[in-house]
Short mmCIF file of C-alpha atoms in Angstrom, two decimals:
data_model
loop_
_atom_site.label_atom_id
_atom_site.label_comp_id
_atom_site.label_asym_id
_atom_site.label_seq_id
_atom_site.Cartn_x
_atom_site.Cartn_y
_atom_site.Cartn_z
CA UNK O 150 -43.47 -58.30 113.17
CA UNK O 151 -42.81 -56.29 116.44
CA UNK O 152 -40.79 -53.07 115.62
CA UNK O 153 -44.04 -52.75 113.03
CA UNK O 154 -46.15 -53.50 115.75
CA UNK O 155 -44.83 -51.01 118.18
CA UNK O 156 -44.32 -48.27 115.82
CA UNK O 157 -48.89 -49.12 115.65
CA UNK O 158 -49.33 -48.73 118.69
CA UNK O 159 -47.13 -45.13 118.43
CA UNK O 160 -49.15 -44.14 115.90
CA UNK O 161 -52.52 -44.66 117.57
CA UNK O 162 -51.82 -43.45 120.72
CA UNK O 163 -50.71 -40.32 118.51
CA UNK O 164 -53.80 -39.94 117.88
CA UNK O 165 -55.34 -38.33 120.92
CA UNK O 166 -52.26 -37.02 122.86
CA UNK O 167 -51.64 -33.55 121.16
CA UNK O 168 -55.24 -32.24 121.79
CA UNK O 169 -54.91 -33.40 125.48
CA UNK O 170 -51.66 -32.46 126.55
CA UNK O 171 -51.40 -29.19 124.28
CA UNK O 172 -51.84 -26.58 127.31
CA UNK O 173 -48.90 -28.67 128.67
CA UNK O 174 -50.61 -30.27 132.03
CA UNK O 175 -50.78 -33.40 132.24
CA UNK O 176 -49.43 -36.31 130.51
CA UNK O 177 -49.86 -39.85 129.89
CA UNK O 178 -49.30 -42.54 132.03
CA UNK O 179 -49.01 -46.13 133.33
CA UNK O 180 -51.76 -47.12 135.06
CA UNK O 181 -51.90 -50.66 135.35
CA UNK O 182 -49.14 -52.68 133.18
CA UNK O 183 -49.57 -57.25 133.25
CA UNK O 184 -45.44 -58.11 131.72
CA UNK O 185 -46.56 -60.90 128.98
CA UNK O 186 -44.91 -64.01 128.04
CA UNK O 187 -44.95 -66.67 125.69
CA UNK O 188 -46.98 -69.82 126.33
CA UNK O 189 -45.12 -72.13 129.26
CA UNK O 190 -46.08 -75.50 127.97
CA UNK O 191 -49.06 -77.42 126.53
CA UNK O 192 -50.70 -79.33 129.96
CA UNK O 193 -50.48 -78.85 133.34
CA UNK O 194 -50.57 -75.83 135.14
CA UNK O 195 -48.54 -73.94 133.33
CA UNK O 196 -50.46 -74.39 129.79
CA UNK O 197 -51.52 -71.86 128.15
CA UNK O 198 -55.38 -71.20 127.05
CA UNK O 199 -57.13 -70.52 124.03
CA UNK O 200 -60.21 -69.07 123.50
CA UNK O 201 -62.96 -68.96 120.73
CA UNK O 202 -65.91 -66.78 120.36
CA UNK O 203 -66.63 -67.11 123.67
CA UNK O 204 -66.52 -62.46 125.91
CA UNK O 205 -63.14 -62.34 128.56
CA UNK O 206 -63.42 -59.62 131.77
CA UNK O 207 -60.58 -59.07 133.59
CA UNK O 208 -60.38 -56.74 136.60
CA UNK O 209 -57.66 -54.14 137.50
CA UNK O 210 -56.80 -51.71 139.57
CA UNK O 211 -55.45 -48.87 137.91
CA UNK O 212 -52.48 -46.85 140.51
CA UNK O 213 -53.49 -43.48 138.63
CA UNK O 214 -56.24 -41.86 138.08
CA UNK O 215 -57.06 -39.33 135.42
CA UNK O 216 -59.21 -38.13 132.26
CA UNK O 217 -59.34 -40.50 129.64
CA UNK O 218 -57.87 -44.24 129.56
CA UNK O 219 -56.19 -46.23 126.60
CA UNK O 220 -55.96 -50.09 126.40
CA UNK O 221 -53.29 -51.82 125.43
CA UNK O 222 -53.72 -54.64 123.96
CA UNK O 223 -50.87 -57.50 123.10
CA UNK O 224 -50.81 -60.28 121.00
CA UNK O 225 -46.76 -60.51 121.00
CA UNK O 226 -46.25 -63.90 120.98
CA UNK O 227 -49.33 -65.30 119.33
CA UNK O 228 -49.61 -67.48 116.55
CA UNK O 229 -50.92 -65.96 114.04
CA UNK O 230 -53.08 -62.35 113.94
CA UNK O 231 -55.37 -62.17 117.40
CA UNK O 232 -59.28 -60.80 116.66
CA UNK O 233 -60.91 -58.79 119.10
CA UNK O 234 -64.38 -58.20 118.30
CA UNK O 235 -65.79 -55.47 120.88
CA UNK O 236 -64.23 -54.14 123.58
CA UNK O 237 -65.84 -51.41 126.57
CA UNK O 238 -64.30 -51.05 129.40
CA UNK O 239 -66.41 -49.15 133.14
CA UNK O 240 -66.03 -48.88 136.48
CA UNK O 241 -67.20 -50.88 139.53
CA UNK O 242 -66.85 -50.19 142.60
CA UNK O 243 -66.25 -51.64 145.85
CA UNK O 244 -68.60 -54.66 145.41
CA UNK O 245 -67.38 -55.44 141.83
CA UNK O 246 -70.79 -54.59 140.56
CA UNK O 247 -70.57 -51.63 137.11
CA UNK O 248 -70.60 -47.86 138.21
CA UNK O 249 -73.40 -46.77 136.67
CA UNK O 250 -72.64 -43.53 133.69
CA UNK O 251 -68.85 -45.35 132.83
CA UNK O 252 -69.62 -47.85 130.45
CA UNK O 253 -66.92 -47.29 127.54
CA UNK O 254 -67.20 -48.30 123.99
CA UNK O 255 -63.19 -49.12 122.71
CA UNK O 256 -62.37 -48.21 119.49
CA UNK O 257 -59.23 -48.75 117.31
CA UNK O 258 -58.83 -46.02 114.93
CA UNK O 259 -62.90 -44.98 114.90
CA UNK O 260 -63.89 -49.11 113.96
CA UNK O 261 -65.45 -50.78 116.58
CA UNK O 262 -63.05 -53.84 115.49
CA UNK O 263 -59.36 -54.87 115.67
CA UNK O 264 -56.92 -57.81 113.89
CA UNK O 265 -53.33 -57.20 116.16
CA UNK O 266 -50.32 -58.70 113.95
CA UNK O 267 -49.17 -61.40 114.72
CA UNK O 268 -46.35 -60.12 117.96
CA UNK O 269 -47.41 -57.19 118.10
CA UNK O 270 -48.60 -54.70 120.70
CA UNK O 271 -51.87 -52.55 120.10
CA UNK O 272 -53.12 -49.70 122.14
CA UNK O 273 -57.18 -48.30 120.89
CA UNK O 274 -58.27 -44.74 121.67
CA UNK O 275 -58.91 -42.97 124.11
CA UNK O 276 -61.91 -42.35 126.21
CA UNK O 277 -62.93 -40.03 127.82
CA UNK O 278 -63.65 -40.96 130.96
CA UNK O 279 -62.99 -39.52 134.82
CA UNK O 280 -61.23 -41.42 137.35
CA UNK O 281 -60.56 -41.18 141.34
CA UNK O 282 -56.67 -42.28 141.71
CA UNK O 283 -56.45 -46.55 143.63
CA UNK O 284 -60.44 -46.43 141.02
CA UNK O 285 -60.87 -50.24 139.63
CA UNK O 286 -62.50 -51.27 137.17
CA UNK O 287 -63.16 -53.44 134.14
CA UNK O 288 -62.10 -54.77 131.27
CA UNK O 289 -64.44 -56.66 128.65
CA UNK O 290 -63.74 -57.78 124.99
CA UNK O 291 -64.85 -60.93 122.49
CA UNK O 292 -63.31 -62.80 121.30
CA UNK O 293 -64.73 -64.10 117.75
CA UNK O 294 -61.79 -66.47 116.40
CA UNK O 295 -59.72 -68.88 117.77
CA UNK O 296 -56.79 -67.17 119.39
CA UNK O 297 -54.36 -70.50 119.53
CA UNK O 298 -51.92 -70.10 123.45
CA UNK O 299 -52.20 -66.63 125.18
CA UNK O 300 -50.21 -64.04 125.81
CA UNK O 301 -50.78 -63.87 128.79
CA UNK O 302 -49.22 -63.07 131.82
CA UNK O 303 -49.79 -66.35 135.10
CA UNK O 304 -49.90 -64.12 138.28
CA UNK O 305 -52.73 -61.80 137.45
CA UNK O 306 -53.69 -62.58 141.76
CA UNK O 307 -57.27 -61.34 140.51
CA UNK O 308 -60.12 -62.16 138.38
CA UNK O 309 -60.27 -63.18 134.86
CA UNK O 310 -63.74 -64.23 133.95
CA UNK O 311 -64.89 -66.35 130.47
CA UNK O 312 -68.89 -66.41 129.17
CA UNK O 313 -69.82 -69.77 127.20
CA UNK O 314 -69.94 -68.86 123.68
CA UNK O 315 -71.03 -65.53 121.78
CA UNK O 316 -70.39 -62.22 121.91
CA UNK O 317 -71.94 -60.54 125.51
CA UNK O 318 -69.60 -56.99 125.62
CA UNK O 319 -71.52 -54.79 127.17
CA UNK O 320 -74.89 -57.60 128.05
CA UNK O 321 -75.18 -58.56 132.13
CA UNK O 322 -73.26 -62.13 131.74
CA UNK O 323 -72.40 -65.14 134.09
CA UNK O 324 -69.25 -66.54 133.95
CA UNK O 325 -68.93 -70.32 132.33
CA UNK O 326 -65.23 -70.14 134.26
CA UNK O 327 -63.06 -68.47 136.01
CA UNK O 328 -58.91 -68.12 136.20
CA UNK O 329 -56.43 -65.51 137.67
CA UNK O 330 -53.77 -64.54 135.15
CA UNK O 331 -53.88 -61.94 132.00
CA UNK O 332 -54.85 -62.49 129.13
CA UNK O 333 -54.09 -60.04 126.07
CA UNK O 334 -53.98 -57.08 128.18
CA UNK O 335 -50.61 -55.08 128.79
CA UNK O 336 -51.15 -51.15 129.52
CA UNK O 337 -53.93 -49.68 130.44
CA UNK O 338 -52.78 -46.07 130.13
CA UNK O 339 -55.02 -42.45 131.77
CA UNK O 340 -54.16 -39.21 131.31
CA UNK O 341 -54.03 -37.53 134.04
CA UNK O 342 -53.70 -33.66 134.17
CA UNK O 343 -51.11 -33.59 137.94
CA UNK O 344 -49.54 -36.63 137.41
CA UNK O 345 -45.79 -36.71 137.81
CA UNK O 346 -44.82 -39.72 135.48
CA UNK O 347 -44.95 -43.15 135.68
CA UNK O 348 -42.68 -45.34 138.62
CA UNK O 349 -41.80 -49.11 136.98
CA UNK O 350 -41.57 -51.64 140.03
CA UNK O 351 -39.23 -53.92 137.31
CA UNK O 352 -38.65 -58.00 138.62
CA UNK O 353 -39.68 -61.86 139.39
CA UNK O 354 -43.05 -63.75 141.46
CA UNK O 355 -42.53 -61.29 144.47
CA UNK O 356 -42.74 -58.16 142.90
CA UNK O 357 -45.95 -59.44 140.96
CA UNK O 358 -47.18 -60.76 144.42
CA UNK O 359 -46.65 -64.33 144.35
CA UNK O 360 -47.81 -65.40 148.61
CA UNK O 361 -50.62 -62.23 148.62
CA UNK O 362 -54.17 -62.61 149.24
CA UNK O 363 -55.92 -62.48 145.36
CA UNK O 364 -58.39 -59.58 144.34
CA UNK O 365 -57.01 -57.49 147.44
CA UNK O 366 -54.30 -55.11 146.15
CA UNK O 367 -51.44 -56.07 147.90
CA UNK O 368 -48.67 -56.49 146.34
CA UNK O 369 -45.49 -54.48 147.15
CA UNK O 370 -45.86 -52.38 144.25
CA UNK O 371 -49.75 -51.24 145.48
CA UNK O 372 -48.26 -50.71 148.90
CA UNK O 373 -46.27 -48.38 146.74
CA UNK O 374 -49.32 -47.10 145.41
CA UNK O 375 -51.42 -46.35 148.20
CA UNK O 376 -48.68 -44.18 149.84
CA UNK O 377 -48.01 -42.62 146.62
CA UNK O 378 -51.06 -41.17 146.88
CA UNK O 379 -51.43 -40.94 150.92
CA UNK O 380 -48.15 -38.46 150.57
CA UNK O 381 -50.15 -36.33 147.99
CA UNK O 382 -47.46 -37.65 145.21
CA UNK O 383 -49.03 -37.87 141.94
CA UNK O 384 -47.61 -41.16 140.20
CA UNK O 385 -47.89 -44.10 138.30
CA UNK O 386 -46.75 -46.97 139.65
CA UNK O 387 -46.62 -50.33 136.93
CA UNK O 388 -45.82 -53.23 137.85
CA UNK O 389 -43.42 -55.19 135.31
CA UNK O 390 -43.13 -58.10 137.34
CA UNK O 391 -43.09 -61.68 136.41
CA UNK O 392 -42.95 -64.85 138.11
CA UNK O 393 -39.89 -66.58 137.46
CA UNK O 394 -38.31 -63.51 135.28
CA UNK O 395 -34.23 -63.35 135.08
CA UNK O 396 -31.53 -61.27 134.54
CA UNK O 397 -30.34 -63.35 132.25
CA UNK O 398 -31.71 -66.06 131.49
CA UNK O 399 -35.50 -66.20 130.16
CA UNK O 400 -37.62 -68.67 131.18
CA UNK O 401 -41.02 -67.98 132.49
CA UNK O 402 -40.50 -64.41 130.67
CA UNK O 403 -37.51 -64.06 128.46
CA UNK O 404 -34.84 -62.13 130.40
CA UNK O 405 -34.92 -58.53 132.17
CA UNK O 406 -32.40 -57.94 129.64
CA UNK O 407 -34.84 -59.58 126.29
CA UNK O 408 -38.17 -57.83 127.14
CA UNK O 409 -36.40 -54.21 129.20
CA UNK O 410 -37.46 -52.11 126.03
CA UNK O 411 -41.25 -53.50 125.81
CA UNK O 412 -41.81 -54.06 129.49
CA UNK O 413 -40.55 -50.20 130.57
CA UNK O 414 -38.47 -47.90 128.02
CA UNK O 415 -42.64 -48.46 126.19
CA UNK O 416 -44.66 -47.81 128.55
CA UNK O 417 -45.30 -43.88 128.90
CA UNK O 418 -42.91 -40.87 130.94
CA UNK O 419 -41.47 -43.75 132.42
CA UNK O 420 -39.47 -41.20 135.36
CA UNK O 421 -37.89 -43.29 138.27
CA UNK O 422 -37.21 -47.42 137.50
CA UNK O 423 -37.09 -49.76 141.07
CA UNK O 424 -35.11 -53.32 139.47
CA UNK O 425 -35.53 -56.19 142.38
CA UNK O 426 -35.00 -59.25 140.28
CA UNK O 427 -31.98 -61.81 140.17
CA UNK O 428 -33.42 -64.90 142.63
CA UNK O 429 -34.14 -67.07 140.61
CA UNK O 430 -30.89 -66.37 138.39
CA UNK O 431 -29.11 -68.37 141.96
CA UNK O 432 -31.45 -69.87 142.91
CA UNK O 433 -31.32 -71.84 140.28
CA UNK O 434 -27.07 -71.40 139.13
CA UNK O 435 -26.72 -73.12 142.48
CA UNK O 436 -29.71 -74.91 144.78
CA UNK O 437 -30.48 -78.66 144.71
CA UNK O 438 -33.92 -78.37 143.49
CA UNK O 439 -33.54 -76.70 139.96
CA UNK O 440 -36.94 -74.91 139.57
CA UNK O 441 -38.02 -73.95 142.79
CA UNK O 442 -40.14 -74.87 145.48
CA UNK O 443 -42.66 -74.96 142.31
CA UNK O 444 -40.37 -77.41 141.02
CA UNK O 445 -40.82 -76.03 136.98
CA UNK O 446 -37.46 -76.93 135.48
CA UNK O 447 -35.70 -73.39 133.98
CA UNK O 448 -32.92 -73.75 131.46
CA UNK O 449 -29.69 -72.46 133.31
CA UNK O 450 -26.72 -71.32 131.79
CA UNK O 451 -23.33 -71.37 133.85
CA UNK O 452 -23.18 -67.64 134.92
CA UNK O 453 -21.37 -66.87 138.15
CA UNK O 454 -21.92 -62.42 140.44
CA UNK O 455 -19.53 -61.10 137.35
CA UNK O 456 -22.21 -62.09 134.56
CA UNK O 457 -24.56 -61.24 136.71
CA UNK O 458 -23.28 -56.92 138.16
CA UNK O 459 -22.62 -56.49 134.32
CA UNK O 460 -26.23 -57.70 133.03
CA UNK O 461 -27.32 -55.12 135.57
CA UNK O 462 -25.68 -52.30 134.87
CA UNK O 463 -26.51 -53.05 131.36
CA UNK O 464 -30.27 -52.27 132.65
CA UNK O 465 -28.70 -49.16 133.76
CA UNK O 466 -27.13 -47.59 132.19
CA UNK O 467 -30.15 -48.14 128.98
CA UNK O 468 -33.22 -46.16 131.80
CA UNK O 469 -30.49 -43.75 131.99
CA UNK O 470 -29.90 -42.81 128.46
CA UNK O 471 -34.50 -42.12 128.52
CA UNK O 472 -33.85 -39.91 131.82
CA UNK O 473 -34.85 -42.46 134.47
CA UNK O 474 -34.11 -42.49 137.20
CA UNK O 475 -33.80 -46.13 138.19
CA UNK O 476 -33.01 -46.88 142.02
CA UNK O 477 -31.46 -50.82 142.72
CA UNK O 478 -32.73 -53.31 145.73
CA UNK O 479 -30.09 -55.65 146.76
CA UNK O 480 -31.48 -59.91 145.92
CA UNK O 481 -33.85 -61.03 149.04
CA UNK O 482 -33.08 -63.21 151.70
CA UNK O 483 -33.60 -67.08 150.32
CA UNK O 484 -32.84 -69.56 152.83
CA UNK O 485 -34.77 -72.43 153.00
CA UNK O 486 -36.22 -72.13 150.20
CA UNK O 487 -35.71 -75.57 147.97
CA UNK O 488 -32.80 -74.21 145.30
CA UNK O 489 -30.61 -72.69 148.15
CA UNK O 490 -27.27 -73.58 148.75
CA UNK O 491 -24.55 -71.49 150.20
CA UNK O 492 -22.86 -70.85 147.22
CA UNK O 493 -25.53 -69.49 145.83
CA UNK O 494 -25.75 -67.33 148.76
CA UNK O 495 -22.19 -66.32 148.74
CA UNK O 496 -23.02 -66.00 145.15
CA UNK O 497 -25.53 -63.74 146.41
CA UNK O 498 -23.64 -61.84 149.34
CA UNK O 499 -21.13 -61.21 146.24
CA UNK O 500 -23.47 -58.96 143.60
CA UNK O 501 -25.44 -56.97 146.97
CA UNK O 502 -22.37 -55.21 147.67
CA UNK O 503 -21.26 -54.14 144.67
CA UNK O 504 -26.01 -53.09 144.50
CA UNK O 505 -25.43 -51.40 147.51
CA UNK O 506 -21.91 -49.66 147.94
CA UNK O 507 -21.20 -49.94 144.06
CA UNK O 508 -21.97 -46.75 143.40
CA UNK O 509 -24.01 -47.61 140.01
CA UNK O 510 -27.83 -46.70 140.68
CA UNK O 511 -29.02 -43.64 141.64
CA UNK O 512 -30.21 -45.00 144.59
CA UNK O 513 -30.87 -48.08 146.70
CA UNK O 514 -33.76 -49.35 148.76
CA UNK O 515 -33.28 -51.80 150.69
CA UNK O 516 -35.82 -54.57 150.19
CA UNK O 517 -34.28 -56.83 150.90
CA UNK O 518 -33.71 -55.79 154.26
CA UNK O 519 -38.31 -54.95 154.98
CA UNK O 520 -37.90 -59.13 154.20
CA UNK O 521 -35.39 -60.20 156.36
CA UNK O 522 -34.92 -61.60 160.31
CA UNK O 523 -33.60 -59.96 162.44
CA UNK O 524 -31.59 -62.69 164.13
CA UNK O 525 -30.01 -64.20 160.56
CA UNK O 526 -31.11 -61.94 157.67
CA UNK O 527 -30.00 -64.98 155.92
CA UNK O 528 -34.10 -65.87 155.89
CA UNK O 529 -36.82 -64.09 155.32
CA UNK O 530 -39.10 -63.57 158.82
CA UNK O 531 -41.43 -65.81 159.99
CA UNK O 532 -44.56 -64.65 158.76
CA UNK O 533 -43.40 -62.70 156.35
CA UNK O 534 -43.49 -65.16 154.04
CA UNK O 535 -45.68 -67.46 152.19
CA UNK O 536 -44.17 -70.43 154.39
CA UNK O 537 -42.04 -71.41 151.38
CA UNK O 538 -39.48 -69.04 152.41
CA UNK O 539 -38.81 -67.48 149.00
CA UNK O 540 -42.44 -65.40 148.71
CA UNK O 541 -44.27 -62.67 150.54
CA UNK O 542 -46.88 -63.31 152.31
CA UNK O 543 -49.39 -59.94 152.99
CA UNK O 544 -47.36 -58.97 156.13
CA UNK O 545 -43.98 -59.12 154.82
CA UNK O 546 -45.26 -56.96 151.17
CA UNK O 547 -46.95 -54.87 153.61
CA UNK O 548 -43.21 -54.16 154.87
CA UNK O 549 -41.51 -53.98 151.54
CA UNK O 550 -44.00 -51.20 150.38
CA UNK O 551 -43.81 -49.64 153.44
CA UNK O 552 -39.87 -49.51 153.81
CA UNK O 553 -39.39 -47.73 150.54
CA UNK O 554 -38.49 -43.52 151.66
CA UNK O 555 -41.12 -41.50 149.30
CA UNK O 556 -38.09 -38.85 149.03
CA UNK O 557 -36.81 -40.60 146.40
CA UNK O 558 -39.23 -39.61 144.13
CA UNK O 559 -40.48 -35.89 145.53
CA UNK O 560 -37.87 -34.49 143.67
CA UNK O 561 -39.07 -34.65 140.28
#
């Protein structure tokens, strides 16, 4: 079913692409993404939401602007078909108000509604809308039937609004409730006349932006996108981080190995991949407080550093087969976090030594050192974490985003 869904999405995308790209200028890029994961529990803070006969809206910041957009919805983990009754998008200004003249109805093969098969992505038709780089949009859509547990992305770091009952798409409506996760949205693809490609940042909660100010776009991939824009390097930055993610094991999201095809390779025109993931593998394997500071218990096999390295090699080879430049970062410091241990630190040092000296990545960027305390590189610098010695603060994530050499992207 999932392969069928990918085929359906690809067919929808193909309808608009030839006419836009026939003169050889420009390309489709993944201007925004949020990797979904399966429902985590039925109750408590990790419970999956469900919806029926409501309209929801979500605020997104695009990294690369362009002339046309399409939205890739997702029902990857749905328990049944997902009905979209109506949908639209529009640009918002700094105050969050709709920019006049930017509203566009989303259609699906020309129809105003869609039923997304269980397990599938589903792309809207392309709409013409000129948007600058780093612009913000709002996507709203009506869910007429019970959705079952949501195919969501837990750490949205921006506002999801839920209406009172009814279809309010295209109307002014007040939120009956709000949340901070993403629901049923995977990617916003933009056709940009001057884009060089898509950079995917692939990681866990540190990449996902836990610890940053919600609504402020201060994740380190956001900082990278800002810097690329200032330097005139026209890349989209697609943040494919999932909080709690691991290289080898599922839990909060499928493992980095398992979700790679859908969350990286299925994005349009990926040229670069930055891999910054692994602390949850070693923390949950060796740490005394399994599950980490959040207390969410994750089943963890008895992996070792050699198995971790083998996992990274798989990611490198699969990306290189598609012509993607693979940039690795050593695992960041986490001494003081609830699941730190001497054994875990030894494994981190072994893995990081291979990442830096092994020569298997196309390039290495030292995101770990941007976080580290110079007096003790095993610890995050004071003020650079949110108080848990694991997740970055705004200042720490700013430093990480600023540490990346933009020369890594100048040759494409």
